[in-house]
Amino acid sequence: MSGFVEKPEPIEVPGLVHLHTGKVRELYRNEAGDLVMVASDRMSAYDWVLPTEIPDKGRVLTRLSLWWFDQLRDLAPHHVISTEVPEGAPADWQGRTLVCKSLEMVPVECVARGYLTGSGLLEYNESRTVCGLALPEGLVDGSELPGPIFTPATKAEVGEHDENVSYEEVARQVGAETAAQLRQATLAVYARARDIARERGIILADTKFEFGFDGDTLVLADEVLTPDSSRFWPADQWQPGRAQPSYDKQFVRDWLTSPESGWDRRSEQPPPPLPEQVVAATRQKYVEAYERLTGTGWS
């Protein structure tokens, strides 16, 4: 069992139709047919959306995504039309809202990996492959790969795992031409972002993108290169062979699996609320990622 510990009721706004409640975002459609995405402060871990929110998290994700879309605009068009808050919406939507083109979404999580960790490491330890791609012997947790690889996954519902799949499976599902476009765009965007992050003392270990079509044009959608969708590691602390310090929800994961939480992730019981110190430390990591990457202070 997994999913929402406490699923929120969507806010009703005149002129908007609520479409979906995701792990972090609420999705609406406006009268013009555009999508309105609102990033909440919700936190997910181990396939659960937790009962405790992280202050400012939604604004960090939104502002950082906008910054990255600007850095990548010559490589991939994006779906953002404006950041204007719809009339009649709560004041709290300010800084969390993106009005976006309605795209024909491709049902694939487009993952790029430059380093070995997470689910990729688990598969490598079993078969020396990731998503069917053969890798050299001798790699460990945190090893840099010989070159970035495209390791797609199926997009799961809230409370379920994304499942890694082969490139051939993606081609079977969406067609060979679209699969090739996804791979090329994913690796090009990853390479640009990796180099930008490296200049700022951060390793972009892996990240996932979502794409959709606007007519015949492949468009970068959803959030992009945030601590929710990416693994960012401080470069000066990188040490292959162990878990790396990171700018993400690791404080949350560590506490949930510690004796202090009293929670067994293998049970069907929902996770408990997060203590204040874990909330504060997690917020700080998200803010620090934003500040280091963009070079601007958070306010």
Short mmCIF file of C-alpha atoms in Angstrom, two decimals:
data_model
loop_
_atom_site.label_atom_id
_atom_site.label_comp_id
_atom_site.label_asym_id
_atom_site.label_seq_id
_atom_site.Cartn_x
_atom_site.Cartn_y
_atom_site.Cartn_z
CA MET A 1 0.00 0.00 0.00
CA SER A 2 1.20 3.53 -0.77
CA GLY A 3 0.03 6.86 -2.16
CA PHE A 4 -1.22 9.88 -0.24
CA VAL A 5 -1.21 9.77 3.55
CA GLU A 6 -3.77 12.59 3.38
CA LYS A 7 -4.94 13.40 -0.15
CA PRO A 8 -5.77 17.11 -0.41
CA GLU A 9 -9.01 18.40 -1.81
CA PRO A 10 -8.36 20.51 -4.93
CA ILE A 11 -9.03 24.23 -4.63
CA GLU A 12 -11.88 25.44 -6.81
CA VAL A 13 -11.08 28.53 -8.89
CA PRO A 14 -13.56 30.23 -11.25
CA GLY A 15 -12.73 29.48 -14.88
CA LEU A 16 -10.46 26.53 -14.06
CA VAL A 17 -11.26 22.83 -14.33
CA HIS A 18 -9.24 20.59 -12.01
CA LEU A 19 -7.67 17.71 -13.94
CA HIS A 20 -5.26 15.91 -11.64
CA THR A 21 -3.63 15.87 -8.21
CA GLY A 22 -0.04 14.68 -8.50
CA LYS A 23 2.61 14.00 -5.90
CA VAL A 24 3.59 17.67 -5.88
CA ARG A 25 1.49 19.53 -8.47
CA GLU A 26 -2.15 20.34 -9.04
CA LEU A 27 -3.12 20.46 -12.70
CA TYR A 28 -5.98 22.56 -14.09
CA ARG A 29 -7.24 23.63 -17.50
CA ASN A 30 -8.29 27.22 -18.13
CA GLU A 31 -10.98 28.50 -20.48
CA ALA A 32 -8.42 29.07 -23.25
CA GLY A 33 -7.49 25.38 -23.12
CA ASP A 34 -4.09 25.99 -21.54
CA LEU A 35 -2.82 23.97 -18.59
CA VAL A 36 -2.28 25.62 -15.22
CA MET A 37 0.29 23.83 -13.03
CA VAL A 38 0.55 24.76 -9.36
CA ALA A 39 3.50 23.39 -7.38
CA SER A 40 2.66 22.61 -3.76
CA ASP A 41 5.06 22.10 -0.85
CA ARG A 42 4.22 18.40 -0.69
CA MET A 43 7.04 15.92 -0.23
CA SER A 44 7.08 12.32 -1.44
CA ALA A 45 9.34 9.45 -0.43
CA TYR A 46 9.21 5.69 -0.86
CA ASP A 47 6.07 5.99 -3.00
CA TRP A 48 4.20 7.90 -0.28
CA VAL A 49 3.15 11.55 -0.35
CA LEU A 50 3.96 12.53 3.21
CA PRO A 51 1.66 14.33 5.67
CA THR A 52 4.30 17.04 6.31
CA GLU A 53 5.08 19.81 3.82
CA ILE A 54 8.43 21.54 3.22
CA PRO A 55 7.98 25.36 3.29
CA ASP A 56 8.87 27.13 0.01
CA LYS A 57 9.53 23.85 -1.81
CA GLY A 58 6.95 24.53 -4.54
CA ARG A 59 8.32 28.00 -5.18
CA VAL A 60 11.90 26.68 -5.38
CA LEU A 61 10.86 24.05 -7.92
CA THR A 62 8.96 26.60 -10.00
CA ARG A 63 11.63 29.29 -9.98
CA LEU A 64 14.44 26.84 -10.66
CA SER A 65 12.53 25.24 -13.54
CA LEU A 66 12.01 28.67 -15.11
CA TRP A 67 15.72 29.42 -14.78
CA TRP A 68 16.65 26.15 -16.47
CA PHE A 69 14.10 26.59 -19.25
CA ASP A 70 15.86 29.87 -20.03
CA GLN A 71 19.30 28.20 -20.08
CA LEU A 72 18.04 25.49 -22.45
CA ARG A 73 15.83 27.53 -24.78
CA ASP A 74 18.15 27.13 -27.79
CA LEU A 75 18.24 23.33 -27.37
CA ALA A 76 14.62 22.55 -26.62
CA PRO A 77 11.45 24.65 -26.71
CA HIS A 78 9.46 24.55 -23.47
CA HIS A 79 5.79 24.61 -22.59
CA VAL A 80 5.60 27.71 -20.36
CA ILE A 81 3.35 30.51 -21.58
CA SER A 82 3.31 32.72 -18.45
CA THR A 83 3.59 32.78 -14.67
CA GLU A 84 0.44 34.86 -14.24
CA VAL A 85 -1.79 33.68 -11.41
CA PRO A 86 -5.39 33.19 -12.62
CA GLU A 87 -7.94 35.69 -11.34
CA GLY A 88 -9.71 34.39 -8.24
CA ALA A 89 -6.89 31.99 -7.29
CA PRO A 90 -5.46 32.00 -3.74
CA ALA A 91 -2.66 34.47 -3.04
CA ASP A 92 -0.49 31.47 -2.12
CA TRP A 93 -0.38 30.47 -5.79
CA GLN A 94 1.99 33.39 -6.47
CA GLY A 95 5.40 32.00 -7.43
CA ARG A 96 4.05 28.47 -7.76
CA THR A 97 2.02 28.77 -10.95
CA LEU A 98 2.92 28.04 -14.55
CA VAL A 99 0.46 28.52 -17.38
CA CYS A 100 1.53 26.07 -20.06
CA LYS A 101 0.72 24.88 -23.55
CA SER A 102 -1.44 21.79 -23.68
CA LEU A 103 0.75 19.15 -25.32
CA GLU A 104 0.32 15.61 -26.55
CA MET A 105 2.46 14.09 -23.81
CA VAL A 106 4.78 11.16 -24.50
CA PRO A 107 4.18 8.51 -21.78
CA VAL A 108 7.89 8.00 -21.04
CA GLU A 109 10.12 9.24 -18.23
CA CYS A 110 13.24 10.31 -20.14
CA VAL A 111 16.14 9.64 -17.76
CA ALA A 112 19.74 10.61 -18.44
CA ARG A 113 22.53 9.23 -16.27
CA GLY A 114 26.11 10.40 -16.11
CA TYR A 115 26.90 8.59 -12.87
CA LEU A 116 25.90 5.22 -11.44
CA THR A 117 23.58 5.17 -8.43
CA GLY A 118 19.99 4.42 -7.40
CA SER A 119 18.02 1.92 -9.46
CA GLY A 120 20.76 1.94 -12.09
CA LEU A 121 23.26 0.69 -9.53
CA LEU A 122 20.91 -2.10 -8.44
CA GLU A 123 20.55 -3.35 -12.02
CA TYR A 124 24.29 -2.98 -12.67
CA ASN A 125 25.14 -5.08 -9.64
CA GLU A 126 22.92 -7.85 -10.97
CA SER A 127 23.74 -7.82 -14.66
CA ARG A 128 26.39 -5.18 -15.46
CA THR A 129 23.72 -3.37 -17.46
CA VAL A 130 21.34 -0.41 -17.00
CA CYS A 131 18.13 -0.56 -19.05
CA GLY A 132 19.83 -3.23 -21.16
CA LEU A 133 22.93 -1.10 -21.87
CA ALA A 134 26.17 -2.95 -21.09
CA LEU A 135 28.57 -1.10 -18.78
CA PRO A 136 32.21 -1.81 -17.86
CA GLU A 137 33.24 -3.94 -14.91
CA GLY A 138 34.42 -2.33 -11.70
CA LEU A 139 31.89 0.47 -11.30
CA VAL A 140 30.63 1.35 -7.80
CA ASP A 141 28.05 3.64 -6.25
CA GLY A 142 28.82 7.13 -7.53
CA SER A 143 31.12 6.10 -10.40
CA GLU A 144 31.15 8.39 -13.42
CA LEU A 145 30.01 6.52 -16.50
CA PRO A 146 32.16 6.45 -19.67
CA GLY A 147 29.52 8.72 -21.20
CA PRO A 148 25.95 9.80 -20.44
CA ILE A 149 23.30 7.17 -21.16
CA PHE A 150 19.57 7.33 -21.91
CA THR A 151 17.74 5.03 -19.48
CA PRO A 152 13.99 5.52 -19.93
CA ALA A 153 11.23 4.46 -17.57
CA THR A 154 7.49 4.06 -17.74
CA LYS A 155 5.56 6.80 -15.96
CA ALA A 156 3.77 5.43 -12.88
CA GLU A 157 0.66 6.58 -11.05
CA VAL A 158 0.94 8.16 -7.59
CA GLY A 159 1.97 5.45 -5.13
CA GLU A 160 3.59 3.22 -7.75
CA HIS A 161 7.16 2.80 -8.97
CA ASP A 162 8.39 4.04 -12.32
CA GLU A 163 9.78 0.97 -14.10
CA ASN A 164 13.03 1.10 -16.05
CA VAL A 165 12.64 -0.13 -19.62
CA SER A 166 14.95 -0.64 -22.60
CA TYR A 167 15.27 1.77 -25.51
CA GLU A 168 13.81 -0.94 -27.72
CA GLU A 169 10.70 -1.07 -25.53
CA VAL A 170 10.28 2.71 -25.83
CA ALA A 171 10.58 2.43 -29.62
CA ARG A 172 7.92 -0.28 -29.57
CA GLN A 173 5.56 1.86 -27.49
CA VAL A 174 5.95 5.26 -29.15
CA GLY A 175 7.60 4.48 -32.50
CA ALA A 176 11.21 4.46 -33.62
CA GLU A 177 11.26 8.08 -34.79
CA THR A 178 9.84 9.47 -31.54
CA ALA A 179 12.14 7.26 -29.46
CA ALA A 180 15.16 8.58 -31.35
CA GLN A 181 13.98 12.17 -30.81
CA LEU A 182 13.52 11.55 -27.09
CA ARG A 183 16.98 10.06 -26.71
CA GLN A 184 18.70 12.82 -28.66
CA ALA A 185 16.89 15.62 -26.81
CA THR A 186 17.37 14.03 -23.38
CA LEU A 187 21.13 13.57 -23.81
CA ALA A 188 21.60 17.03 -25.33
CA VAL A 189 19.75 18.76 -22.50
CA TYR A 190 21.55 16.66 -19.88
CA ALA A 191 24.96 17.54 -21.35
CA ARG A 192 24.20 21.27 -21.31
CA ALA A 193 22.87 21.13 -17.75
CA ARG A 194 25.77 18.96 -16.54
CA ASP A 195 28.28 21.50 -17.82
CA ILE A 196 26.41 24.45 -16.28
CA ALA A 197 26.15 22.68 -12.93
CA ARG A 198 29.82 21.65 -13.02
CA GLU A 199 30.85 25.30 -13.40
CA ARG A 200 29.02 25.93 -10.13
CA GLY A 201 30.67 23.09 -8.24
CA ILE A 202 27.74 20.67 -8.57
CA ILE A 203 27.62 17.23 -10.17
CA LEU A 204 24.42 16.43 -12.04
CA ALA A 205 24.43 12.67 -11.50
CA ASP A 206 21.15 11.95 -13.25
CA THR A 207 17.87 13.60 -14.11
CA LYS A 208 14.53 12.89 -15.73
CA PHE A 209 12.56 14.88 -18.27
CA GLU A 210 9.08 14.76 -19.71
CA PHE A 211 8.33 15.72 -23.29
CA GLY A 212 5.22 16.33 -25.33
CA PHE A 213 4.39 17.28 -28.88
CA ASP A 214 3.04 20.65 -30.01
CA GLY A 215 2.08 19.58 -33.51
CA ASP A 216 5.27 18.06 -34.89
CA THR A 217 7.57 19.87 -32.43
CA LEU A 218 8.99 18.03 -29.40
CA VAL A 219 8.63 20.28 -26.35
CA LEU A 220 10.20 20.08 -22.89
CA ALA A 221 7.43 19.94 -20.27
CA ASP A 222 6.66 19.61 -16.56
CA GLU A 223 9.47 20.60 -14.18
CA VAL A 224 13.08 20.46 -15.26
CA LEU A 225 16.38 19.93 -13.39
CA THR A 226 15.08 20.44 -9.87
CA PRO A 227 16.09 18.56 -6.72
CA ASP A 228 12.84 16.58 -7.12
CA SER A 229 13.69 15.35 -10.61
CA SER A 230 17.50 15.22 -10.41
CA ARG A 231 20.39 14.08 -8.27
CA PHE A 232 22.71 17.01 -7.52
CA TRP A 233 25.93 16.27 -5.60
CA PRO A 234 28.50 18.75 -4.25
CA ALA A 235 31.53 18.17 -6.48
CA ASP A 236 34.06 18.76 -3.71
CA GLN A 237 32.58 15.88 -1.69
CA TRP A 238 32.24 13.35 -4.51
CA GLN A 239 33.73 10.02 -3.49
CA PRO A 240 32.79 6.91 -5.49
CA GLY A 241 32.11 3.80 -3.45
CA ARG A 242 29.59 5.32 -1.06
CA ALA A 243 26.33 7.21 -1.04
CA GLN A 244 27.00 10.84 -1.98
CA PRO A 245 25.85 13.94 -0.09
CA SER A 246 23.09 15.51 -2.15
CA TYR A 247 20.78 18.48 -2.63
CA ASP A 248 17.46 16.70 -2.35
CA LYS A 249 15.13 14.80 -0.03
CA GLN A 250 17.85 12.56 1.46
CA PHE A 251 17.26 13.97 4.96
CA VAL A 252 13.67 12.78 4.64
CA ARG A 253 14.60 9.32 3.39
CA ASP A 254 17.25 8.89 6.08
CA TRP A 255 14.90 9.85 8.89
CA LEU A 256 12.06 7.67 7.63
CA THR A 257 14.32 4.61 7.60
CA SER A 258 15.93 5.41 10.97
CA PRO A 259 14.86 3.84 14.28
CA GLU A 260 13.75 7.31 15.42
CA SER A 261 10.83 7.35 12.96
CA GLY A 262 9.53 3.97 14.11
CA TRP A 263 8.29 3.31 10.56
CA ASP A 264 8.81 0.12 8.59
CA ARG A 265 8.73 0.98 4.88
CA ARG A 266 7.88 -2.67 4.09
CA SER A 267 4.70 -2.45 6.12
CA GLU A 268 1.35 -1.17 4.87
CA GLN A 269 1.34 1.59 7.47
CA PRO A 270 1.66 5.18 6.23
CA PRO A 271 4.80 7.09 7.25
CA PRO A 272 4.65 9.44 10.24
CA PRO A 273 4.88 13.25 10.22
CA LEU A 274 8.39 14.68 9.84
CA PRO A 275 10.08 16.39 12.80
CA GLU A 276 10.89 20.09 12.56
CA GLN A 277 14.65 19.58 12.22
CA VAL A 278 14.19 17.31 9.17
CA VAL A 279 11.80 19.80 7.58
CA ALA A 280 14.25 22.67 8.16
CA ALA A 281 17.27 20.73 6.86
CA THR A 282 15.40 19.62 3.74
CA ARG A 283 14.17 23.14 2.99
CA GLN A 284 17.72 24.42 3.33
CA LYS A 285 19.03 21.86 0.83
CA TYR A 286 16.43 22.87 -1.76
CA VAL A 287 17.20 26.55 -1.25
CA GLU A 288 20.96 25.92 -1.39
CA ALA A 289 20.57 24.03 -4.69
CA TYR A 290 18.67 27.00 -6.13
CA GLU A 291 21.22 29.54 -4.92
CA ARG A 292 24.30 27.61 -6.07
CA LEU A 293 22.91 26.81 -9.50
CA THR A 294 21.43 30.22 -10.32
CA GLY A 295 23.95 32.37 -8.45
CA THR A 296 21.14 34.38 -6.88
CA GLY A 297 19.94 34.52 -3.29
CA TRP A 298 16.60 33.07 -2.25
CA SER A 299 14.00 35.50 -0.99
#
